[in-house]
mmCIF file of C-alpha atoms in Angstrom:
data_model
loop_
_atom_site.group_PDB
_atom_site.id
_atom_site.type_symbol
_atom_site.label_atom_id
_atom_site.label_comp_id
_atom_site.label_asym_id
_atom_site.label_seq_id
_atom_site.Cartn_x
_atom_site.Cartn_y
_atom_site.Cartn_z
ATOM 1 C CA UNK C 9 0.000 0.000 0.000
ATOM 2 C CA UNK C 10 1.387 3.676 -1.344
ATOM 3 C CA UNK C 11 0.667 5.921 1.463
ATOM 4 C CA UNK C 12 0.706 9.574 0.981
ATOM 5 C CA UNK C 13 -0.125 12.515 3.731
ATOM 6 C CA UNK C 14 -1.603 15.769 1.362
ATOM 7 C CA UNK C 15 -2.429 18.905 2.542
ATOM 8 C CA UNK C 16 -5.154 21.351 2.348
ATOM 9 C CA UNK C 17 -7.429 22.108 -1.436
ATOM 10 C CA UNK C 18 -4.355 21.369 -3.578
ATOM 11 C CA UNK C 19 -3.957 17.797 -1.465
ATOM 12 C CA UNK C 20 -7.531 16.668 -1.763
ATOM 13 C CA UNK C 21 -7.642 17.563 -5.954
ATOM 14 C CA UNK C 22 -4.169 15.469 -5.780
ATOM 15 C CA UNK C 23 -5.606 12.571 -4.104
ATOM 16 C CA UNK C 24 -6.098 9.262 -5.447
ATOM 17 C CA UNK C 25 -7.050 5.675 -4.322
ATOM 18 C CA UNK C 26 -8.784 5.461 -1.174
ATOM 19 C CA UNK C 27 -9.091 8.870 0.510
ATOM 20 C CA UNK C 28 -9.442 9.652 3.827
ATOM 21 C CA UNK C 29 -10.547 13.807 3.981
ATOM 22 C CA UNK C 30 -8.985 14.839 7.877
ATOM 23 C CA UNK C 31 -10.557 17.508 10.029
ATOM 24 C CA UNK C 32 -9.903 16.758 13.532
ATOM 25 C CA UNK C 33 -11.235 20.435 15.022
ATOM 26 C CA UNK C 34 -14.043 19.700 14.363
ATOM 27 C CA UNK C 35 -16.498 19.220 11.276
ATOM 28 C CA UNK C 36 -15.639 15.201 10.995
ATOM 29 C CA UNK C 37 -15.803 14.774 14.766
ATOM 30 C CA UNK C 38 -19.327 16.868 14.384
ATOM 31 C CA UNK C 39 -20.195 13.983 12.090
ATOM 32 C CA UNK C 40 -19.693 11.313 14.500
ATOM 33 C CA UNK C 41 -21.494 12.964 17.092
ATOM 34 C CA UNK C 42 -24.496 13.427 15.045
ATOM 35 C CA UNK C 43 -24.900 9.901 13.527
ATOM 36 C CA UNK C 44 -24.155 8.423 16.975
ATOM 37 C CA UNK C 45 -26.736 10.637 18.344
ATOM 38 C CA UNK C 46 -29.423 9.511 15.707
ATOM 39 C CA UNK C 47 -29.072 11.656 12.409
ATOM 40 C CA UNK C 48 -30.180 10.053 9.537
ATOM 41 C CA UNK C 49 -28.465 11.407 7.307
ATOM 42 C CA UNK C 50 -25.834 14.554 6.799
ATOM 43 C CA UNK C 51 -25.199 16.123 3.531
ATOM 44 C CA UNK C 52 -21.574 17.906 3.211
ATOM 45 C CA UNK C 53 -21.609 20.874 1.064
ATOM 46 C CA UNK C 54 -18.776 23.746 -0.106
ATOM 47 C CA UNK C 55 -20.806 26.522 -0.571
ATOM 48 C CA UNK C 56 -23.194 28.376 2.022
ATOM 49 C CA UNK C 57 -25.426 29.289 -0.644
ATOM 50 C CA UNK C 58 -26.069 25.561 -1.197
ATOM 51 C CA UNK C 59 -26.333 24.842 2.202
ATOM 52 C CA UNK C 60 -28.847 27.946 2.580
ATOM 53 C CA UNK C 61 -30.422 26.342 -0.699
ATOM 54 C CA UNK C 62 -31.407 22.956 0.791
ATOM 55 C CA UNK C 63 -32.863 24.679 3.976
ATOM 56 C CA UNK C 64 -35.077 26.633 1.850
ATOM 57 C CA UNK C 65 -36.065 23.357 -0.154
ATOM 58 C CA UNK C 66 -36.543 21.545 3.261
ATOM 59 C CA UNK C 67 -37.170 23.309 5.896
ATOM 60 C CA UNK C 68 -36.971 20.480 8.346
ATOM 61 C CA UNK C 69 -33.355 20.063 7.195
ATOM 62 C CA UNK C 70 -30.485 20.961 10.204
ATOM 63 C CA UNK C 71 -28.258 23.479 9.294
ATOM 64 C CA UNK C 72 -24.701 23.050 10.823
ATOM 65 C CA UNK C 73 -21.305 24.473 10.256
ATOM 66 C CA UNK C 74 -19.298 27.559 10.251
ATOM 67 C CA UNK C 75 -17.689 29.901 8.649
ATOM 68 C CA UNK C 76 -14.826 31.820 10.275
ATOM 69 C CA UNK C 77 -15.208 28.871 13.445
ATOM 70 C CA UNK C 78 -18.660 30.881 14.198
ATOM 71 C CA UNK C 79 -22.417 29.771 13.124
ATOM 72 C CA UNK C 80 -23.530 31.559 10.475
ATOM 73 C CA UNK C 81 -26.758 33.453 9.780
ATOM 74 C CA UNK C 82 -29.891 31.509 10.385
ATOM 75 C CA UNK C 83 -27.946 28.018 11.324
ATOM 76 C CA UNK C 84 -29.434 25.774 13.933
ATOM 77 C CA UNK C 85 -25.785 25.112 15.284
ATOM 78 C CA UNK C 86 -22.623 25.657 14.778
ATOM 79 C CA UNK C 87 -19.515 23.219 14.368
ATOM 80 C CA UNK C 88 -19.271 22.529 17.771
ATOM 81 C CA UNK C 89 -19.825 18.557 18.842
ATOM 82 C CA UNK C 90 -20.988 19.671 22.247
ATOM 83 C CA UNK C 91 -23.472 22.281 20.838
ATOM 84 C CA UNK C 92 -24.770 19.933 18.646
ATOM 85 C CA UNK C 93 -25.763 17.503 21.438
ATOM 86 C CA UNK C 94 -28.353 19.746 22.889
ATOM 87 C CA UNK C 95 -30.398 19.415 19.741
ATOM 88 C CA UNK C 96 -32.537 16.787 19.120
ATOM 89 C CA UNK C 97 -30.837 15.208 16.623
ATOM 90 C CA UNK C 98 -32.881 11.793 16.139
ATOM 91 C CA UNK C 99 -34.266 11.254 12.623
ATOM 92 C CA UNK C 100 -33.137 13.972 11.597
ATOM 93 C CA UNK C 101 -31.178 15.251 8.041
ATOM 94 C CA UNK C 102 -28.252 17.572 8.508
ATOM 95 C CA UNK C 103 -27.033 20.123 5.657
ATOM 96 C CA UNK C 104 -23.129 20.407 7.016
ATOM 97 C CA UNK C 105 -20.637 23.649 5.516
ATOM 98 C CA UNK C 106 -17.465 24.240 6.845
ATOM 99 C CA UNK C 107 -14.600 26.448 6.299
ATOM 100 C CA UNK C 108 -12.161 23.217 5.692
ATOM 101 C CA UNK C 109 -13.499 19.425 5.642
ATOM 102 C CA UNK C 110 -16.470 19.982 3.263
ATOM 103 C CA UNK C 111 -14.599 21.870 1.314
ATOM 104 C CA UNK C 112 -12.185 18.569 0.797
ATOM 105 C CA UNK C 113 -15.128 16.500 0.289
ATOM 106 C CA UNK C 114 -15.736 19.174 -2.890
ATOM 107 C CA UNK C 115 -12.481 19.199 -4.282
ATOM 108 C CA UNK C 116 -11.621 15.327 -3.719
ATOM 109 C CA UNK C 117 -12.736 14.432 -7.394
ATOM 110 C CA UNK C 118 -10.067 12.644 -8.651
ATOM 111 C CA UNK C 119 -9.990 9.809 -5.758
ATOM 112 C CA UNK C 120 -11.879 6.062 -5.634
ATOM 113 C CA UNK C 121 -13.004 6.302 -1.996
ATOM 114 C CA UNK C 122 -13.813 8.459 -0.122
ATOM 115 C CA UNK C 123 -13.984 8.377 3.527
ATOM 116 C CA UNK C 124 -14.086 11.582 6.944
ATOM 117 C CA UNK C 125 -11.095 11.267 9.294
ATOM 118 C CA UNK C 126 -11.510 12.048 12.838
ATOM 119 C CA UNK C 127 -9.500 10.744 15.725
ATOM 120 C CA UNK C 128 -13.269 9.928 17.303
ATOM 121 C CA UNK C 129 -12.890 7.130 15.102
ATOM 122 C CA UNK C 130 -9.859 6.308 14.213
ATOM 123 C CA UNK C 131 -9.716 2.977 14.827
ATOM 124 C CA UNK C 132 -12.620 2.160 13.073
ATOM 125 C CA UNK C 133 -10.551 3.796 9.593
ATOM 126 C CA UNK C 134 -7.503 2.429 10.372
ATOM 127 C CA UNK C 135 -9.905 -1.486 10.468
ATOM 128 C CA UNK C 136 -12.025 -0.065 7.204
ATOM 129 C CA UNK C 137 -8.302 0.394 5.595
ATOM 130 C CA UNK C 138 -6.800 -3.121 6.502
ATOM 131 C CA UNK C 139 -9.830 -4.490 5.008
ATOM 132 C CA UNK C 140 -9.898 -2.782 2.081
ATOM 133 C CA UNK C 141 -6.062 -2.915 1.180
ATOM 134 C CA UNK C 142 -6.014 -0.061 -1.388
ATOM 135 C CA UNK C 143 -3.007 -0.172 -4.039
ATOM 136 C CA UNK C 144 -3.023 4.182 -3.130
ATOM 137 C CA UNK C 145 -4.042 5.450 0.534
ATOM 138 C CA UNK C 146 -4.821 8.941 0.284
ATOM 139 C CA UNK C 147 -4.467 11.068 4.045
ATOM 140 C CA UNK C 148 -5.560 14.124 3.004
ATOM 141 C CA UNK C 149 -5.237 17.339 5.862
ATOM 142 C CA UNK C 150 -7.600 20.026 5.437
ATOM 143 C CA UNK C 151 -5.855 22.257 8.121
ATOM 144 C CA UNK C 152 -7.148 25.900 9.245
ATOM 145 C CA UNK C 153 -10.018 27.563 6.545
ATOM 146 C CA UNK C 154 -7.550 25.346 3.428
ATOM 147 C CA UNK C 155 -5.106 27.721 4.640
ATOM 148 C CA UNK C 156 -2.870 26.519 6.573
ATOM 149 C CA UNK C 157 -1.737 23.092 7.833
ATOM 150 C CA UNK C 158 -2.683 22.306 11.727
ATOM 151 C CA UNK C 159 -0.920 19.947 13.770
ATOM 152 C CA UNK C 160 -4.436 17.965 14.548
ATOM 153 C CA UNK C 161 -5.293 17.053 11.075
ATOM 154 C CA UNK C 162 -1.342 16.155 10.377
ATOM 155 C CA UNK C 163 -1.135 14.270 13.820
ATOM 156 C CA UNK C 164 -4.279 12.046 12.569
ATOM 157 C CA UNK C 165 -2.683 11.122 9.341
ATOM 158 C CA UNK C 166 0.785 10.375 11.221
ATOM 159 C CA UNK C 167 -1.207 8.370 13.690
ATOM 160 C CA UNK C 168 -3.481 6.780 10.471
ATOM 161 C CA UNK C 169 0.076 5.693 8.797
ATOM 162 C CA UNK C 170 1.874 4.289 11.476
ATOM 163 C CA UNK C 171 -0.462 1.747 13.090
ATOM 164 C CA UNK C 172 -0.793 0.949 9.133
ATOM 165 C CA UNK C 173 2.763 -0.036 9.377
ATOM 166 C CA UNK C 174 2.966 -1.259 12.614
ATOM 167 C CA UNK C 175 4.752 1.127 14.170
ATOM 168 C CA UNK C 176 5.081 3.017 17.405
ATOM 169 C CA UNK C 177 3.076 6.608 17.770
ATOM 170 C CA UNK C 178 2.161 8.401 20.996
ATOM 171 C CA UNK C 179 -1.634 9.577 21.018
ATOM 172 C CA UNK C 180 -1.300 11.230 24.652
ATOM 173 C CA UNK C 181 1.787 13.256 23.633
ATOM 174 C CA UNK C 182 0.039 14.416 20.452
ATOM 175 C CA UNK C 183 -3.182 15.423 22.523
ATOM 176 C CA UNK C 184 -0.742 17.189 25.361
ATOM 177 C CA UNK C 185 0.976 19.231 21.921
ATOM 178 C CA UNK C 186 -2.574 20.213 21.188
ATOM 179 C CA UNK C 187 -3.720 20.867 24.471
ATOM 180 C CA UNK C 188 -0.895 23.527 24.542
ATOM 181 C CA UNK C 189 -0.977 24.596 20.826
ATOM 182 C CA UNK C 190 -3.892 24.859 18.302
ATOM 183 C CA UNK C 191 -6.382 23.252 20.669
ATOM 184 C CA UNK C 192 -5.595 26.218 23.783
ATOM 185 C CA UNK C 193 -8.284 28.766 21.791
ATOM 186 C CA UNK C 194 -11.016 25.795 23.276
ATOM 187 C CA UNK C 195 -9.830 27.076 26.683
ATOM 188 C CA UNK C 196 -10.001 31.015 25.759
ATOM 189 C CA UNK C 197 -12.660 32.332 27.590
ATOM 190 C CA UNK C 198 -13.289 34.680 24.944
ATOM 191 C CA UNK C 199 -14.327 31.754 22.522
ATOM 192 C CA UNK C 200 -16.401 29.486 24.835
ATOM 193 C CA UNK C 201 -19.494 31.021 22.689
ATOM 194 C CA UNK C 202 -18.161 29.186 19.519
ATOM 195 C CA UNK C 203 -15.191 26.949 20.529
ATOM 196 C CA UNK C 204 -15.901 25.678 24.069
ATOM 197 C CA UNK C 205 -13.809 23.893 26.350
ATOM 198 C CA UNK C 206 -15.793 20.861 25.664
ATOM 199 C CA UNK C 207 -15.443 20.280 22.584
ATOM 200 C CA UNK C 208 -11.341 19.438 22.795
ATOM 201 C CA UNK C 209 -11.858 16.517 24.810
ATOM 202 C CA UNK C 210 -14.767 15.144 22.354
ATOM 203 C CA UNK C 211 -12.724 15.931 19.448
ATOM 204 C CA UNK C 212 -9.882 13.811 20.926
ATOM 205 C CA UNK C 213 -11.769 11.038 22.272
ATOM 206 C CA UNK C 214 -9.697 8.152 20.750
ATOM 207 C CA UNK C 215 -11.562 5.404 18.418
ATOM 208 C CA UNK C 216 -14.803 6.179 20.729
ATOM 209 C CA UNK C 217 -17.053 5.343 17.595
ATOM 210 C CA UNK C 218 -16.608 2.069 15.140
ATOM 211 C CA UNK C 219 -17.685 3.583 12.305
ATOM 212 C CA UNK C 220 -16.830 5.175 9.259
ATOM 213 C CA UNK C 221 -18.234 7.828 7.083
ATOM 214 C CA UNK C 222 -18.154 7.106 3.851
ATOM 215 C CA UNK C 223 -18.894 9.604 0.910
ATOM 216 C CA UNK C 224 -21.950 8.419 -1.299
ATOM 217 C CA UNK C 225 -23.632 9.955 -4.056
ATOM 218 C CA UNK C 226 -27.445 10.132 -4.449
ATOM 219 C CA UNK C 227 -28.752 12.476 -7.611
ATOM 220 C CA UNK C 228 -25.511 14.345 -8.098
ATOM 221 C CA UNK C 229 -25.472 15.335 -4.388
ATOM 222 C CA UNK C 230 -22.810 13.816 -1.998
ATOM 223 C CA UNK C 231 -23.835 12.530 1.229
ATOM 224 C CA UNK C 232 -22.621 10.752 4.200
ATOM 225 C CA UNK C 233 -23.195 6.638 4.944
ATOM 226 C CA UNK C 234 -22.340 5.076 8.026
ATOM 227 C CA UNK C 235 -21.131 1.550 8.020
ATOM 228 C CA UNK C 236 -20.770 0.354 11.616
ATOM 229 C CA UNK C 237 -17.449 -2.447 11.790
#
C-alpha cells in the first residue's frame, strides 16, 4: 500500500485511491457525534449558498457548520460537537458547511473512496483500511479555513500511517501538543461562545465510535453513509 499525507485544497484535488478527507477540530468529529446521536443522514456541502439552498427546499433540514469557526446566519448550530448535542438530533437530516473538511469532500474528485477522518474514530478507519487494502491510501489534511496546515489534522494522518505499518506513535503526547498549541483557543474564555472547552476533549476522544463515514452519491449530491465495523 502507497501511502501519501496531502495537505489542504491542492492535497484533496491530488488525491487518489482510497481517501481519507482529515478535520480533527471539528467538522468530521461533528459527524460522529451526530450519527451516533441519531441523524439520519448529513449532507456535506462547499458553498453556504447551497447549504442555505437545501434549507429553503426543506425546511426540516439541520443546518450546521461555520464559517470563520462561528455559526452563520440563520444556522441551527454551529460546528461545535458539544453544541450539537443539545439538539434533538434523532431522525433527523443535517445540511453540514465548513470552512475546511467539506470543502475537501468538494475538491476530492479525482480519488476512488472516499472516507471523513476524525480521531473519534480512528480505529474504526484504520480497520475499514486493513480491510480494504487499497493499491493508493490517500491522508488528506484540510488544516485551518484550506489555509494553513494544523498539527491535529497532520497528527491524525501520522497516527493513520503508522499503526498501518505497525509502528510506534504516541496519542497522549500528540493530545498534550494540542492541548498547549492549536487546541488552547477551546480554553479562551473569549471563545467558549463558539469553541468551548468541551469540545477538545470530544474531538480527541480516541476510536470512541466504530464507524466510518463514507462519501456516497445520491442524484448528483454527496452525502454521508455510516457503516458500523
Amino acid at each position: 500500500m502507497q501511502i501519501e499525507i496531502l495537505q489542504l485544497l491542492e492535497g484533496a484535488r491530488s488525491a487518489r485511491g482510497l481517501t481519507v478527507i482529515i478535520d480533527v477540530f471539528r467538522a468530521f468529529s461533528v459527524a460522529c457525534y451526530a450519527f451516533d446521536h441519531g441523524v439520519r443522514r448529513i449532507y456535506p456541502v462547499g458553498k453556504i449558498d447551497e447549504a442555505y439552498q437545501l434549507k429553503d427546499q426543506h425546511p426540516e433540514y439541520l443546518l450546521v457548520g461555520e464559517r470563520n469557526e462561528q455559526k452563520p446566519e440563520g444556522f441551527d448550530c454551529g460546528n461545535s460537537p458539544s453544541q450539537l448535542l443539545r439538539l434533538n438530533l434523532a431522525g433527523k437530516t443535517m445540511v453540514h458547511t465548513t470552512s475546511s473538511g467539506t470543502q475537501g469532500i468538494a475538491n476530492a474528485t479525482q480519488a476512488d473512496e472516499l472516507i471523513t477522518g476524525s480521531f473519534v474514530n480512528a480505529g474504526a478507519i484504520i480497520k475499514y483500511i486493513q480491510q480494504k487494502q487499497p493499491e493508493y491510501l490517500s491522508l488528506v489534511c484540510m488544516g485551518y479555513a484550506c489555509s494553513a496546515p494544523t498539527d491535529e489534522d497532520t497528527f491524525l494522518a501520522e497516527y493513520i500511517k503508522a499503526k498501518l505499518e505497525e509502528k510506534p506513535v504516541d496519542f497522549e503526547q500528540m493530545k498534550h501538543s494540542l492541548r498547549f498549541g492549536p487546541g488552547a483557543r477551546f480554553f479562551d474564555a473569549e471563545k467558549q461562545r463558539w469553541a468551548p472547552q468541551a469540545d477538545f476533549e470530544l474531538c480527541l476522544d480516541l476510536s470512541k465510535f466504530n464507524f466510518v463515514l463514507k462519501v456516497e452519491q445520491e442524484n448528483g449530491r454527496n452525502y454521508l453513509r455510516k457503516i458500523d465495523l
